[in-house]
Amino acid sequence: QVQLVESGGGLVQPGESLRLSCTASGFTFDFYAIAWFRQAPGKEREGVLCISGSDGSIPIRNSVKGRFTISRDNAKNTVYLQMNNLKPEDTAVYYCARSGLKSSCPALYRANFDYWGQGTHLTVSS
């Protein structure tokens, strides 16, 4: 069955960097766009970045004021979220999700993504 598993979260200090991973199984990985979302305590889940399945294009590049970047390694069935200069407001549970439009990145609304991981926690605090 389709599975998405996030990893790499933890506790970091402001200004540090961290890379999250999302490893997928149960489907043809490079056929699908994958996105990262996050949900801070008491807030709605919000889209962060998406990367397409076919050519690895990233339709939205200004997420989180350029501090975050997304990439994928189709040989490893993995999408990464590189987060630099982390701030306390980045504290959230981070989820990866599979696009319901296959290889294209849809608008970053929850309804446009059909499978989700269980999330990985990131806390940014001194």
mmCIF file of C-alpha atoms in Angstrom:
data_model
loop_
_atom_site.group_PDB
_atom_site.id
_atom_site.type_symbol
_atom_site.label_atom_id
_atom_site.label_comp_id
_atom_site.label_asym_id
_atom_site.label_seq_id
_atom_site.Cartn_x
_atom_site.Cartn_y
_atom_site.Cartn_z
ATOM 1 C CA GLN A 1 0.000 0.000 0.000
ATOM 2 C CA VAL A 2 0.996 3.628 -0.353
ATOM 3 C CA GLN A 3 3.185 4.830 2.486
ATOM 4 C CA LEU A 4 5.013 8.051 3.192
ATOM 5 C CA VAL A 5 7.383 8.185 6.145
ATOM 6 C CA GLU A 6 8.925 11.408 7.371
ATOM 7 C CA SER A 7 12.100 11.566 9.423
ATOM 8 C CA GLY A 8 14.725 14.023 10.591
ATOM 9 C CA GLY A 9 12.797 16.195 12.997
ATOM 10 C CA GLY A 10 14.045 17.134 16.417
ATOM 11 C CA LEU A 11 15.081 20.008 18.637
ATOM 12 C CA VAL A 12 17.359 22.667 17.186
ATOM 13 C CA GLN A 13 18.434 26.144 18.180
ATOM 14 C CA PRO A 14 17.485 29.275 16.268
ATOM 15 C CA GLY A 15 19.756 29.863 13.298
ATOM 16 C CA GLU A 16 20.579 26.197 12.813
ATOM 17 C CA SER A 17 19.795 24.063 9.790
ATOM 18 C CA LEU A 18 18.037 20.738 9.458
ATOM 19 C CA ARG A 19 17.038 18.413 6.651
ATOM 20 C CA LEU A 20 13.834 16.403 6.718
ATOM 21 C CA SER A 21 13.313 13.294 4.621
ATOM 22 C CA CYS A 22 10.176 11.740 3.219
ATOM 23 C CA THR A 23 10.581 8.169 1.994
ATOM 24 C CA ALA A 24 7.801 6.686 -0.082
ATOM 25 C CA SER A 25 6.724 3.186 -1.015
ATOM 26 C CA GLY A 26 3.823 1.408 -2.660
ATOM 27 C CA PHE A 27 3.628 3.490 -5.832
ATOM 28 C CA THR A 28 5.757 4.624 -8.767
ATOM 29 C CA PHE A 29 7.521 7.440 -6.984
ATOM 30 C CA ASP A 30 8.791 9.495 -9.908
ATOM 31 C CA PHE A 31 5.294 9.692 -11.388
ATOM 32 C CA TYR A 32 4.085 11.869 -8.513
ATOM 33 C CA ALA A 33 4.638 15.314 -7.154
ATOM 34 C CA ILE A 34 5.325 15.447 -3.433
ATOM 35 C CA ALA A 35 4.771 18.358 -1.088
ATOM 36 C CA TRP A 36 5.718 19.350 2.421
ATOM 37 C CA PHE A 37 3.163 20.835 4.782
ATOM 38 C CA ARG A 38 3.472 21.916 8.369
ATOM 39 C CA GLN A 39 1.123 22.442 11.264
ATOM 40 C CA ALA A 40 2.095 24.594 14.197
ATOM 41 C CA PRO A 41 0.342 24.170 17.557
ATOM 42 C CA GLY A 42 -3.117 25.667 17.398
ATOM 43 C CA LYS A 43 -2.854 26.569 13.723
ATOM 44 C CA GLU A 44 -4.085 25.233 10.429
ATOM 45 C CA ARG A 45 -1.915 22.973 8.338
ATOM 46 C CA GLU A 46 -0.149 25.015 5.684
ATOM 47 C CA GLY A 47 1.691 24.106 2.508
ATOM 48 C CA VAL A 48 5.417 24.741 2.406
ATOM 49 C CA LEU A 49 6.842 23.531 -0.891
ATOM 50 C CA CYS A 50 6.066 21.057 -3.655
ATOM 51 C CA ILE A 51 8.273 19.320 -6.203
ATOM 52 C CA SER A 52 6.914 17.800 -9.375
ATOM 53 C CA GLY A 53 7.340 14.179 -10.280
ATOM 54 C CA SER A 54 8.378 14.343 -13.892
ATOM 55 C CA ASP A 55 11.054 16.989 -14.070
ATOM 56 C CA GLY A 56 11.576 17.933 -10.456
ATOM 57 C CA SER A 57 10.361 21.459 -11.073
ATOM 58 C CA ILE A 58 9.391 23.569 -8.105
ATOM 59 C CA PRO A 59 6.514 25.848 -8.974
ATOM 60 C CA ILE A 60 6.629 27.841 -5.765
ATOM 61 C CA ARG A 61 10.104 29.006 -4.875
ATOM 62 C CA ASN A 62 9.593 31.701 -2.316
ATOM 63 C CA SER A 63 8.362 29.566 0.498
ATOM 64 C CA VAL A 64 9.336 30.674 3.938
ATOM 65 C CA LYS A 65 11.238 33.631 2.480
ATOM 66 C CA GLY A 66 13.779 31.474 0.691
ATOM 67 C CA ARG A 67 15.076 29.697 3.777
ATOM 68 C CA PHE A 68 13.635 26.335 2.784
ATOM 69 C CA THR A 69 14.390 24.294 -0.326
ATOM 70 C CA ILE A 70 12.957 21.049 -1.625
ATOM 71 C CA SER A 71 14.642 18.320 -3.632
ATOM 72 C CA ARG A 72 14.109 14.690 -4.555
ATOM 73 C CA ASP A 73 16.150 11.582 -5.211
ATOM 74 C CA ASN A 74 14.011 9.276 -7.289
ATOM 75 C CA ALA A 75 16.523 6.447 -6.951
ATOM 76 C CA LYS A 76 15.898 6.504 -3.202
ATOM 77 C CA ASN A 77 12.157 7.271 -3.378
ATOM 78 C CA THR A 78 12.867 10.219 -1.128
ATOM 79 C CA VAL A 79 12.020 13.905 -1.024
ATOM 80 C CA TYR A 80 13.993 16.254 1.178
ATOM 81 C CA LEU A 81 13.217 19.555 2.854
ATOM 82 C CA GLN A 82 16.338 21.542 3.630
ATOM 83 C CA MET A 83 15.624 24.192 6.246
ATOM 84 C CA ASN A 84 18.171 26.897 6.988
ATOM 85 C CA ASN A 85 18.299 29.712 9.517
ATOM 86 C CA LEU A 86 15.497 28.140 11.520
ATOM 87 C CA LYS A 87 13.318 30.343 13.680
ATOM 88 C CA PRO A 88 11.073 29.551 16.638
ATOM 89 C CA GLU A 89 8.047 30.177 14.414
ATOM 90 C CA ASP A 90 9.122 27.209 12.289
ATOM 91 C CA THR A 91 8.207 24.929 15.187
ATOM 92 C CA ALA A 92 5.580 22.546 13.850
ATOM 93 C CA VAL A 93 4.799 19.024 12.810
ATOM 94 C CA TYR A 94 6.019 18.583 9.251
ATOM 95 C CA TYR A 95 4.157 16.290 6.879
ATOM 96 C CA CYS A 96 4.830 15.108 3.377
ATOM 97 C CA ALA A 97 1.998 14.330 1.025
ATOM 98 C CA ARG A 98 1.447 12.887 -2.436
ATOM 99 C CA SER A 99 -0.190 14.993 -5.117
ATOM 100 C CA GLY A 100 -3.624 13.926 -6.275
ATOM 101 C CA LEU A 101 -2.676 15.288 -9.711
ATOM 102 C CA LYS A 102 0.149 12.795 -10.186
ATOM 103 C CA SER A 103 3.256 14.508 -11.516
ATOM 104 C CA SER A 104 2.027 18.087 -11.236
ATOM 105 C CA CYS A 105 2.078 20.244 -8.160
ATOM 106 C CA PRO A 106 -1.416 21.489 -7.389
ATOM 107 C CA ALA A 107 -2.232 24.434 -5.198
ATOM 108 C CA LEU A 108 -1.034 23.650 -1.683
ATOM 109 C CA TYR A 109 -4.394 22.796 -0.139
ATOM 110 C CA ARG A 110 -4.870 19.607 1.832
ATOM 111 C CA ALA A 111 -7.677 18.440 -0.409
ATOM 112 C CA ASN A 112 -5.326 18.297 -3.393
ATOM 113 C CA PHE A 113 -3.136 15.614 -1.799
ATOM 114 C CA ASP A 114 -4.295 12.045 -1.401
ATOM 115 C CA TYR A 115 -1.773 10.311 0.869
ATOM 116 C CA TRP A 116 0.015 11.683 3.917
ATOM 117 C CA GLY A 117 2.792 10.659 6.219
ATOM 118 C CA GLN A 118 2.441 10.573 9.975
ATOM 119 C CA GLY A 119 4.529 13.707 10.470
ATOM 120 C CA THR A 120 7.809 14.546 12.135
ATOM 121 C CA HIS A 121 8.144 17.109 14.906
ATOM 122 C CA LEU A 122 10.454 20.076 14.709
ATOM 123 C CA THR A 123 11.055 22.334 17.681
ATOM 124 C CA VAL A 124 13.186 25.425 17.304
ATOM 125 C CA SER A 125 14.117 26.785 20.686
ATOM 126 C CA SER A 126 17.079 28.105 22.587
#
